[in-house]
Amino acid sequence: MNVLSQNATTAPQPRVDIIMNGMDRDTIAITYGVEWQFLIPTLTKDQQDPHPNDSREVIVCPDNDHFTVAKAVRGAVLATLSNVQVQAEGLPIFQRNVATSTVPQKDPSTPPYSRFVVEIDQDLVPHPDKFPGSYTWVGVKVKSNIRNTNLPDHFDQIGHVSIALRNTLRVRLAPTTSFMVHIGEERRCSQEYNSGPLFLRRFCMLWWFIEPLIESLAHPSRATHPMCLSLRQHSYIRYTRSEELTQEWGCNKNFAPLYTYMHQMFPHVLRGGRLETEIESIWRSVDAKSLARKMSVQIWELDTMETTGAQVPYPTWDTGSVGFHGFCEGALPENTRPHNDGRTSTIEFRTLESTLDPLLIIHWLAVLVRLFDFSRRAPPSDILAIICQSTSDYTAMELLRNLGLEEQVYYFSDKKVSDRFSNSESKENSFVPPYSSQDIPAIRING
């Protein structure tokens, strides 16, 4: 199944001059946004509280009507954010599948995510057979506004929201939930971004080699989680035969400068094999959309037959460990248009387990922001050095140290040990405990 939008003989020529001569990244700040995902329990007025000793009040509704329950939960989350002086708006309950609903725009001139957003998403709630109990559960997504790493207090609201949610509400982090991070730039040139900028190609090449190392920083359960499938193992590039990957090459007659530049970062000992074909496919992409589609992962969904009612699996494409649906329009093929579809010009990182721990969040952000910035501004020789090491016995801690992230080396060394002895959630009622401190971690994020 070809996910590319153009035939190799008719596709436009890539603007190599624009790709190779992009904006000066030394003067452009990095921005980010985060997305918390969690479940909130509710009861009806005639039900007893299964946890009367929990000081955080449970949400009680007249009945289990979906709209009533969802509205009550959304209101409780909005009130919690308001109590820590965070401006937020709630999305309409029944519009979560509408293409533009998750980037609400009352004023078209207002940038996306200028405020926090609260969204109800029942897809986060596991099947009742796997999630028994007296509570009615509601899936919630809280999406932050855009944060600028040049501002000294850019993390403060992220920390305060994480603490307020777990201290005010009963929150459960089910295996179906994740913690997402979007990273982008304060300023951008649309022509450069549409062409597939140099830093995007450098990032995809680097990620191809270090993805398992970054994955190892998250909980072991994320290695096979459907929300963050490995790009190197499950993407279009991986599933496509070498001869098909080369079909797009014929139209790129002016590829020579990119080819030369790519090989400044590609180990000589790896030349001539399948891996070089995959990397060249990244660099041969005619534009950002073509590259983003190649980095989509194959998944299987169920389609219900009209005549028999039987459910038949069929293959389609979705976002893996890193998503590009915010980077450019049409990043996913076929009719799988996500809500963002290029509106934020960001790369989405989906590997981390769901969390309300501000310390984990800030350390995770430090890693991702540094990795993003390294892809933007590091000399090719530094990228080559890391890629060369990644092909041997290279560890995640060595990678962090080479990226200058000494604080994160110590933090994630401890986290990896604790994760090894913890399992995915299995208890019927496992709420995130209140945070023991109101202090926001003071850890520098270099962007």
CSV table of C-alpha atoms in Angstrom, one decimal:
chain,number,residue,atom,x,y,z
A,1,MET,CA,0.0,0.0,0.0
A,2,ASN,CA,1.7,3.2,-1.2
A,3,VAL,CA,1.2,6.1,1.2
A,4,LEU,CA,2.9,8.6,-1.0
A,5,SER,CA,0.6,11.2,-2.6
A,6,GLN,CA,2.4,11.6,-5.9
A,7,ASN,CA,3.7,9.2,-8.6
A,8,ALA,CA,7.5,9.3,-8.8
A,9,THR,CA,7.4,10.6,-12.4
A,10,THR,CA,5.0,13.5,-11.7
A,11,ALA,CA,6.0,14.6,-8.2
A,12,PRO,CA,7.4,18.1,-7.9
A,13,GLN,CA,11.1,18.7,-7.7
A,14,PRO,CA,12.3,19.3,-4.1
A,15,ARG,CA,13.5,22.9,-3.4
A,16,VAL,CA,17.0,21.9,-2.4
A,17,ASP,CA,18.1,25.6,-2.3
A,18,ILE,CA,15.4,26.2,0.4
A,19,ILE,CA,16.2,23.0,2.3
A,20,MET,CA,19.9,23.7,2.4
A,21,ASN,CA,19.7,27.4,3.2
A,22,GLY,CA,17.1,27.6,5.9
A,23,MET,CA,16.7,30.0,8.7
A,24,ASP,CA,19.4,30.7,11.3
A,25,ARG,CA,18.4,28.4,14.2
A,26,ASP,CA,20.7,30.2,16.6
A,27,THR,CA,18.2,33.0,16.8
A,28,ILE,CA,15.0,30.9,17.0
A,29,ALA,CA,13.7,29.8,20.4
A,30,ILE,CA,12.2,26.3,21.0
A,31,THR,CA,8.6,26.1,22.0
A,32,TYR,CA,6.6,23.1,23.4
A,33,GLY,CA,3.3,22.0,24.6
A,34,VAL,CA,2.3,19.0,26.7
A,35,GLU,CA,-0.8,16.8,26.9
A,36,TRP,CA,-1.8,14.9,30.0
A,37,GLN,CA,-4.1,12.0,29.7
A,38,PHE,CA,-5.9,10.4,32.6
A,39,LEU,CA,-9.2,9.0,33.9
A,40,ILE,CA,-11.6,10.5,36.4
A,41,PRO,CA,-14.0,8.4,38.4
A,42,THR,CA,-17.6,9.4,39.0
A,43,LEU,CA,-20.5,7.9,41.0
A,44,THR,CA,-24.3,8.3,40.9
A,45,LYS,CA,-26.1,9.9,43.9
A,46,ASP,CA,-27.3,6.5,45.1
A,47,GLN,CA,-23.8,4.9,45.2
A,48,GLN,CA,-21.6,4.6,48.1
A,49,ASP,CA,-18.0,6.0,47.9
A,50,PRO,CA,-15.7,2.9,47.7
A,51,HIS,CA,-12.9,5.1,49.1
A,52,PRO,CA,-14.4,7.3,51.8
A,53,ASN,CA,-11.0,7.9,53.4
A,54,ASP,CA,-9.7,9.6,50.3
A,55,SER,CA,-9.8,13.4,51.1
A,56,ARG,CA,-10.2,14.3,47.4
A,57,GLU,CA,-13.9,14.5,46.7
A,58,VAL,CA,-15.4,12.2,44.2
A,59,ILE,CA,-17.7,13.6,41.4
A,60,VAL,CA,-21.3,12.6,42.0
A,61,CYS,CA,-23.9,12.8,39.1
A,62,PRO,CA,-27.7,12.3,39.1
A,63,ASP,CA,-27.3,9.3,36.7
A,64,ASN,CA,-24.9,7.8,34.3
A,65,ASP,CA,-26.0,9.8,31.2
A,66,HIS,CA,-22.8,10.3,29.2
A,67,PHE,CA,-23.3,14.0,28.5
A,68,THR,CA,-24.1,14.8,32.1
A,69,VAL,CA,-21.2,12.9,33.5
A,70,ALA,CA,-18.7,14.2,30.9
A,71,LYS,CA,-19.9,17.8,31.5
A,72,ALA,CA,-19.4,17.4,35.3
A,73,VAL,CA,-15.9,16.0,34.8
A,74,ARG,CA,-14.9,18.7,32.4
A,75,GLY,CA,-16.2,21.4,34.8
A,76,ALA,CA,-14.2,19.9,37.7
A,77,VAL,CA,-11.0,19.9,35.6
A,78,LEU,CA,-11.6,23.4,34.4
A,79,ALA,CA,-12.2,24.6,38.0
A,80,THR,CA,-9.0,22.9,39.1
A,81,LEU,CA,-7.0,24.7,36.5
A,82,SER,CA,-8.7,28.0,37.4
A,83,ASN,CA,-7.6,27.6,41.0
A,84,VAL,CA,-3.9,27.7,39.9
A,85,GLN,CA,-4.5,30.7,37.7
A,86,VAL,CA,-4.5,28.8,34.4
A,87,GLN,CA,-6.7,30.1,31.6
A,88,ALA,CA,-8.4,27.1,29.9
A,89,GLU,CA,-11.4,26.3,27.8
A,90,GLY,CA,-13.4,23.1,27.5
A,91,LEU,CA,-14.2,21.5,24.1
A,92,PRO,CA,-17.7,20.6,23.2
A,93,ILE,CA,-18.4,17.1,24.5
A,94,PHE,CA,-19.5,15.5,21.3
A,95,GLN,CA,-17.1,17.1,18.9
A,96,ARG,CA,-13.9,15.3,19.7
A,97,ASN,CA,-13.8,13.6,16.2
A,98,VAL,CA,-14.4,16.8,14.3
A,99,ALA,CA,-11.2,17.8,12.5
A,100,THR,CA,-10.8,21.3,14.0
A,101,SER,CA,-12.5,20.7,17.3
A,102,THR,CA,-9.3,20.2,19.3
A,103,VAL,CA,-7.8,23.5,18.3
A,104,PRO,CA,-10.7,25.8,19.2
A,105,GLN,CA,-10.6,29.1,17.5
A,106,LYS,CA,-13.1,31.8,18.4
A,107,ASP,CA,-10.9,34.3,16.7
A,108,PRO,CA,-9.1,33.1,13.5
A,109,SER,CA,-6.2,35.5,14.2
A,110,THR,CA,-5.5,33.8,17.6
A,111,PRO,CA,-2.7,31.2,17.4
A,112,PRO,CA,-3.6,27.6,18.2
A,113,TYR,CA,-3.2,26.7,21.8
A,114,SER,CA,-3.0,30.2,23.2
A,115,ARG,CA,-4.8,28.7,26.2
A,116,PHE,CA,-5.0,25.4,28.0
A,117,VAL,CA,-7.6,23.0,26.5
A,118,VAL,CA,-9.7,20.4,28.3
A,119,GLU,CA,-11.1,17.6,26.2
A,120,ILE,CA,-13.3,14.6,27.1
A,121,ASP,CA,-12.1,11.4,25.2
A,122,GLN,CA,-13.8,8.1,26.1
A,123,ASP,CA,-11.4,6.2,23.9
A,124,LEU,CA,-9.0,6.4,26.8
A,125,VAL,CA,-11.3,4.3,29.0
A,126,PRO,CA,-10.5,0.5,28.8
A,127,HIS,CA,-13.2,-2.0,28.1
A,128,PRO,CA,-15.4,-2.7,31.2
A,129,ASP,CA,-14.3,-6.3,31.2
A,130,LYS,CA,-10.7,-5.1,31.8
A,131,PHE,CA,-11.7,-2.3,34.1
A,132,PRO,CA,-14.4,-3.5,36.5
A,133,GLY,CA,-15.7,-1.7,39.6
A,134,SER,CA,-18.4,0.6,40.8
A,135,TYR,CA,-17.0,3.8,39.3
A,136,THR,CA,-18.1,5.3,35.9
A,137,TRP,CA,-14.8,6.4,34.3
A,138,VAL,CA,-14.3,9.4,32.1
A,139,GLY,CA,-11.2,9.9,29.9
A,140,VAL,CA,-9.7,13.4,30.0
A,141,LYS,CA,-7.0,15.2,28.0
A,142,VAL,CA,-5.5,18.4,29.2
A,143,LYS,CA,-3.4,20.2,26.6
A,144,SER,CA,-1.2,23.1,27.6
A,145,ASN,CA,-0.7,26.3,25.8
A,146,ILE,CA,2.5,27.0,23.9
A,147,ARG,CA,5.5,27.4,26.2
A,148,ASN,CA,8.7,29.2,25.2
A,149,THR,CA,11.9,27.8,26.5
A,150,ASN,CA,13.5,31.3,26.5
A,151,LEU,CA,11.2,32.4,29.3
A,152,PRO,CA,12.7,31.5,32.8
A,153,ASP,CA,9.4,30.4,34.2
A,154,HIS,CA,8.1,28.4,31.2
A,155,PHE,CA,7.7,25.2,33.2
A,156,ASP,CA,6.0,26.7,36.3
A,157,GLN,CA,2.4,26.3,35.0
A,158,ILE,CA,3.1,22.8,33.8
A,159,GLY,CA,4.3,21.9,37.3
A,160,HIS,CA,1.4,23.6,39.1
A,161,VAL,CA,-1.2,21.9,36.9
A,162,SER,CA,0.4,18.5,37.4
A,163,ILE,CA,0.3,19.0,41.2
A,164,ALA,CA,-3.2,20.5,41.3
A,165,LEU,CA,-4.8,17.7,39.3
A,166,ARG,CA,-3.5,15.0,41.5
A,167,ASN,CA,-4.1,16.9,44.8
A,168,THR,CA,-7.6,18.0,43.9
A,169,LEU,CA,-9.1,15.1,41.9
A,170,ARG,CA,-9.0,11.4,42.1
A,171,VAL,CA,-7.0,10.5,39.0
A,172,ARG,CA,-6.1,7.2,37.5
A,173,LEU,CA,-3.4,6.6,34.9
A,174,ALA,CA,-4.6,3.6,33.1
A,175,PRO,CA,-2.4,1.7,30.5
A,176,THR,CA,-4.6,3.3,27.8
A,177,THR,CA,-3.2,6.8,28.6
A,178,SER,CA,0.0,8.5,27.6
A,179,PHE,CA,1.9,11.7,28.1
A,180,MET,CA,2.5,13.6,24.9
A,181,VAL,CA,4.9,16.4,24.1
A,182,HIS,CA,4.8,18.7,21.0
A,183,ILE,CA,8.0,20.6,20.2
A,184,GLY,CA,8.5,23.3,17.6
A,185,GLU,CA,10.0,26.7,16.9
A,186,GLU,CA,9.0,30.2,17.9
A,187,ARG,CA,9.4,31.5,14.4
A,188,ARG,CA,9.2,29.5,11.1
A,189,CYS,CA,9.1,30.0,7.4
A,190,SER,CA,6.2,28.2,5.8
A,191,GLN,CA,8.0,27.7,2.5
A,192,GLU,CA,11.0,26.1,4.3
A,193,TYR,CA,8.7,23.9,6.5
A,194,ASN,CA,6.7,22.7,3.6
A,195,SER,CA,9.8,21.7,1.7
A,196,GLY,CA,11.0,19.4,4.5
A,197,PRO,CA,13.6,21.5,6.3
A,198,LEU,CA,17.1,20.3,6.9
A,199,PHE,CA,16.6,19.9,10.6
A,200,LEU,CA,13.5,17.6,10.1
A,201,ARG,CA,15.6,15.3,7.9
A,202,ARG,CA,18.5,15.3,10.3
A,203,PHE,CA,16.1,14.5,13.2
A,204,CYS,CA,14.4,11.6,11.3
A,205,MET,CA,17.8,10.2,10.5
A,206,LEU,CA,19.0,10.5,14.0
A,207,TRP,CA,15.8,9.0,15.5
A,208,TRP,CA,16.2,6.0,13.2
A,209,PHE,CA,19.3,5.0,15.1
A,210,ILE,CA,18.5,6.2,18.7
A,211,GLU,CA,14.8,5.4,19.0
A,212,PRO,CA,15.4,2.3,21.2
A,213,LEU,CA,17.6,4.3,23.6
A,214,ILE,CA,15.0,7.0,24.1
A,215,GLU,CA,12.3,4.3,24.4
A,216,SER,CA,14.3,2.7,27.2
A,217,LEU,CA,13.8,5.8,29.4
A,218,ALA,CA,10.1,5.2,29.5
A,219,HIS,CA,8.2,2.4,31.3
A,220,PRO,CA,8.9,-1.1,29.8
A,221,SER,CA,5.2,-1.4,28.9
A,222,ARG,CA,5.6,1.4,26.3
A,223,ALA,CA,7.9,-0.8,24.1
A,224,THR,CA,4.8,-2.5,22.6
A,225,HIS,CA,2.2,0.2,23.4
A,226,PRO,CA,-0.1,0.8,20.3
A,227,MET,CA,0.2,4.6,20.8
A,228,CYS,CA,3.9,4.7,20.3
A,229,LEU,CA,4.9,1.9,17.9
A,230,SER,CA,8.6,2.0,16.8
A,231,LEU,CA,9.1,3.9,13.5
A,232,ARG,CA,12.1,1.8,12.6
A,233,GLN,CA,10.1,-1.4,13.2
A,234,HIS,CA,6.6,-0.5,12.0
A,235,SER,CA,6.8,2.6,9.6
A,236,TYR,CA,6.1,2.7,5.9
A,237,ILE,CA,9.8,2.8,5.2
A,238,ARG,CA,10.3,-0.4,7.2
A,239,TYR,CA,7.5,-2.3,5.5
A,240,THR,CA,8.3,-1.2,2.0
A,241,ARG,CA,10.5,-3.1,-0.3
A,242,SER,CA,13.8,-1.5,-1.3
A,243,GLU,CA,12.8,-1.2,-5.0
A,244,GLU,CA,9.6,0.6,-4.1
A,245,LEU,CA,11.5,3.0,-1.8
A,246,THR,CA,13.7,4.0,-4.7
A,247,GLN,CA,10.7,4.8,-7.0
A,248,GLU,CA,10.6,8.4,-5.6
A,249,TRP,CA,14.3,8.9,-6.3
A,250,GLY,CA,13.9,9.2,-10.1
A,251,CYS,CA,12.2,12.6,-9.8
A,252,ASN,CA,14.9,14.1,-7.6
A,253,LYS,CA,17.5,15.0,-10.2
A,254,ASN,CA,18.9,17.8,-8.1
A,255,PHE,CA,19.5,15.5,-5.1
A,256,ALA,CA,23.3,15.7,-5.2
A,257,PRO,CA,23.7,18.4,-2.5
A,258,LEU,CA,21.5,16.5,0.0
A,259,TYR,CA,23.1,13.2,-0.9
A,260,THR,CA,26.5,14.6,-0.1
A,261,TYR,CA,25.3,16.2,3.1
A,262,MET,CA,23.6,13.0,4.3
A,263,HIS,CA,26.8,11.0,3.9
A,264,GLN,CA,28.6,13.4,6.3
A,265,MET,CA,26.4,11.8,9.0
A,266,PHE,CA,26.1,8.3,7.7
A,267,PRO,CA,28.7,5.7,8.8
A,268,HIS,CA,30.8,4.5,6.0
A,269,VAL,CA,30.7,0.9,7.3
A,270,LEU,CA,26.9,0.8,6.8
A,271,ARG,CA,26.9,1.8,3.2
A,272,GLY,CA,25.5,-0.5,0.5
A,273,GLY,CA,22.8,-2.2,2.6
A,274,ARG,CA,19.1,-2.0,3.4
A,275,LEU,CA,19.8,0.6,6.1
A,276,GLU,CA,21.3,3.0,3.7
A,277,THR,CA,18.3,2.6,1.4
A,278,GLU,CA,16.0,3.5,4.3
A,279,ILE,CA,18.0,6.6,5.3
A,280,GLU,CA,18.3,7.7,1.7
A,281,SER,CA,14.5,7.4,1.5
A,282,ILE,CA,14.3,10.0,4.3
A,283,TRP,CA,16.6,12.4,2.4
A,284,ARG,CA,15.0,11.8,-1.0
A,285,SER,CA,11.6,12.9,0.2
A,286,VAL,CA,10.3,15.7,-2.1
A,287,ASP,CA,8.7,17.6,0.8
A,288,ALA,CA,7.7,17.5,4.4
A,289,LYS,CA,4.4,15.7,3.6
A,290,SER,CA,6.1,12.9,1.7
A,291,LEU,CA,8.6,12.4,4.6
A,292,ALA,CA,5.9,12.5,7.3
A,293,ARG,CA,3.9,9.9,5.4
A,294,LYS,CA,6.9,7.6,5.2
A,295,MET,CA,7.3,7.9,9.0
A,296,SER,CA,3.7,6.8,9.7
A,297,VAL,CA,3.1,3.3,11.1
A,298,GLN,CA,0.9,0.5,9.9
A,299,ILE,CA,-1.9,-0.5,12.2
A,300,TRP,CA,-4.9,-2.8,11.9
A,301,GLU,CA,-8.5,-1.6,12.5
A,302,LEU,CA,-11.8,-3.4,12.4
A,303,ASP,CA,-14.5,-2.6,9.8
A,304,THR,CA,-18.0,-3.9,10.2
A,305,MET,CA,-19.6,-5.6,7.2
A,306,GLU,CA,-23.0,-4.1,6.4
A,307,THR,CA,-24.4,-7.4,5.2
A,308,THR,CA,-23.3,-9.8,8.0
A,309,GLY,CA,-22.2,-7.5,10.8
A,310,ALA,CA,-18.9,-9.3,11.0
A,311,GLN,CA,-15.8,-7.3,11.9
A,312,VAL,CA,-13.0,-7.6,9.4
A,313,PRO,CA,-9.5,-6.3,10.1
A,314,TYR,CA,-7.9,-4.0,7.5
A,315,PRO,CA,-4.6,-2.2,7.4
A,316,THR,CA,-4.2,1.6,7.7
A,317,TRP,CA,-1.7,4.1,8.8
A,318,ASP,CA,-1.3,6.1,12.0
A,319,THR,CA,1.2,7.9,14.2
A,320,GLY,CA,4.0,6.0,15.9
A,321,SER,CA,6.5,6.9,18.6
A,322,VAL,CA,7.0,10.3,16.9
A,323,GLY,CA,4.1,12.1,15.1
A,324,PHE,CA,4.4,14.6,12.3
A,325,HIS,CA,0.7,15.4,11.9
A,326,GLY,CA,1.3,18.8,13.5
A,327,PHE,CA,4.3,19.6,11.4
A,328,CYS,CA,2.6,19.7,8.0
A,329,GLU,CA,-0.8,19.2,6.5
A,330,GLY,CA,-1.6,15.8,5.1
A,331,ALA,CA,1.1,14.0,7.2
A,332,LEU,CA,-1.1,10.9,7.4
A,333,PRO,CA,-2.4,9.2,4.3
A,334,GLU,CA,-5.8,8.2,3.1
A,335,ASN,CA,-8.7,9.6,5.2
A,336,THR,CA,-6.9,9.6,8.5
A,337,ARG,CA,-6.9,13.3,9.1
A,338,PRO,CA,-6.0,14.1,12.7
A,339,HIS,CA,-7.2,17.1,14.6
A,340,ASN,CA,-3.9,19.1,14.2
A,341,ASP,CA,-3.1,18.5,10.5
A,342,GLY,CA,-0.2,21.0,10.3
A,343,ARG,CA,-1.7,23.8,12.4
A,344,THR,CA,1.1,23.9,15.0
A,345,SER,CA,4.2,23.0,13.0
A,346,THR,CA,5.4,20.7,15.7
A,347,ILE,CA,6.8,17.2,16.2
A,348,GLU,CA,4.9,15.1,18.7
A,349,PHE,CA,6.8,12.7,21.0
A,350,ARG,CA,4.5,9.9,22.3
A,351,THR,CA,6.9,7.5,24.0
A,352,LEU,CA,6.4,8.4,27.7
A,353,GLU,CA,3.8,6.7,29.9
A,354,SER,CA,1.1,8.8,31.4
A,355,THR,CA,2.3,10.8,34.4
A,356,LEU,CA,1.4,13.7,36.8
A,357,ASP,CA,4.9,13.7,38.3
A,358,PRO,CA,6.4,17.2,37.7
A,359,LEU,CA,9.9,15.9,38.2
A,360,LEU,CA,9.6,13.2,35.6
A,361,ILE,CA,7.9,15.7,33.2
A,362,ILE,CA,10.6,18.3,33.4
A,363,HIS,CA,13.4,15.7,33.0
A,364,TRP,CA,11.6,14.2,30.0
A,365,LEU,CA,11.2,17.7,28.5
A,366,ALA,CA,14.9,18.4,29.0
A,367,VAL,CA,15.8,15.3,27.0
A,368,LEU,CA,13.3,16.0,24.2
A,369,VAL,CA,14.2,19.7,23.9
A,370,ARG,CA,17.9,18.9,23.8
A,371,LEU,CA,17.4,16.2,21.2
A,372,PHE,CA,15.3,18.6,19.0
A,373,ASP,CA,17.9,21.4,19.4
A,374,PHE,CA,20.7,18.9,18.6
A,375,SER,CA,19.0,18.0,15.4
A,376,ARG,CA,18.7,21.7,14.5
A,377,ARG,CA,22.1,23.0,15.3
A,378,ALA,CA,24.7,20.3,15.9
A,379,PRO,CA,27.5,20.0,13.3
A,380,PRO,CA,27.2,16.9,11.1
A,381,SER,CA,30.3,15.4,12.7
A,382,ASP,CA,28.6,15.3,16.1
A,383,ILE,CA,25.5,13.6,14.7
A,384,LEU,CA,27.8,11.1,12.9
A,385,ALA,CA,29.6,10.4,16.2
A,386,ILE,CA,26.3,9.5,18.0
A,387,ILE,CA,25.0,7.4,15.0
A,388,CYS,CA,28.3,5.5,14.9
A,389,GLN,CA,28.1,4.7,18.7
A,390,SER,CA,24.5,3.7,18.4
A,391,THR,CA,25.4,0.8,16.1
A,392,SER,CA,27.4,-0.9,18.9
A,393,ASP,CA,26.9,-1.4,22.7
A,394,TYR,CA,25.7,2.1,23.3
A,395,THR,CA,23.4,2.9,26.2
A,396,ALA,CA,20.8,5.5,26.8
A,397,MET,CA,22.8,7.0,29.7
A,398,GLU,CA,25.8,7.3,27.4
A,399,LEU,CA,23.6,9.1,24.9
A,400,LEU,CA,22.3,11.5,27.5
A,401,ARG,CA,25.9,12.2,28.7
A,402,ASN,CA,27.0,12.9,25.1
A,403,LEU,CA,24.1,15.3,24.7
A,404,GLY,CA,25.3,17.2,27.8
A,405,LEU,CA,22.4,16.0,30.0
A,406,GLU,CA,24.2,15.0,33.2
A,407,GLU,CA,21.3,15.7,35.5
A,408,GLN,CA,19.1,13.5,33.4
A,409,VAL,CA,21.7,10.7,33.5
A,410,TYR,CA,21.3,10.5,37.3
A,411,TYR,CA,17.5,10.8,37.2
A,412,PHE,CA,16.8,8.2,34.5
A,413,SER,CA,19.3,5.8,35.9
A,414,ASP,CA,17.1,5.6,39.1
A,415,LYS,CA,13.9,5.6,37.1
A,416,LYS,CA,15.0,2.7,34.9
A,417,VAL,CA,15.7,0.6,38.1
A,418,SER,CA,12.3,1.4,39.6
A,419,ASP,CA,10.4,0.8,36.4
A,420,ARG,CA,12.0,-2.6,36.1
A,421,PHE,CA,10.3,-3.7,39.3
A,422,SER,CA,6.9,-2.1,38.6
A,423,ASN,CA,4.2,-3.5,36.4
A,424,SER,CA,1.5,-1.8,34.4
A,425,GLU,CA,-1.5,-0.9,36.5
A,426,SER,CA,-3.6,-3.9,37.4
A,427,LYS,CA,-5.4,-2.9,40.7
A,428,GLU,CA,-9.1,-2.1,40.4
A,429,ASN,CA,-8.7,1.4,42.0
A,430,SER,CA,-5.3,2.8,41.8
A,431,PHE,CA,-5.4,6.6,42.2
A,432,VAL,CA,-2.4,8.8,41.8
A,433,PRO,CA,-1.4,9.9,45.4
A,434,PRO,CA,-1.3,13.6,46.3
A,435,TYR,CA,2.0,15.2,45.6
A,436,SER,CA,4.2,15.5,48.7
A,437,SER,CA,5.5,19.0,47.9
A,438,GLN,CA,4.2,22.2,46.4
A,439,ASP,CA,7.6,23.1,45.1
A,440,ILE,CA,8.2,23.1,41.3
A,441,PRO,CA,11.4,21.4,40.2
A,442,ALA,CA,14.0,24.0,39.3
A,443,ILE,CA,15.8,22.1,36.5
A,444,ARG,CA,17.1,24.0,33.5
A,445,ILE,CA,15.8,23.1,30.0
A,446,ASN,CA,18.3,24.1,27.4
A,447,GLY,CA,16.5,25.3,24.3
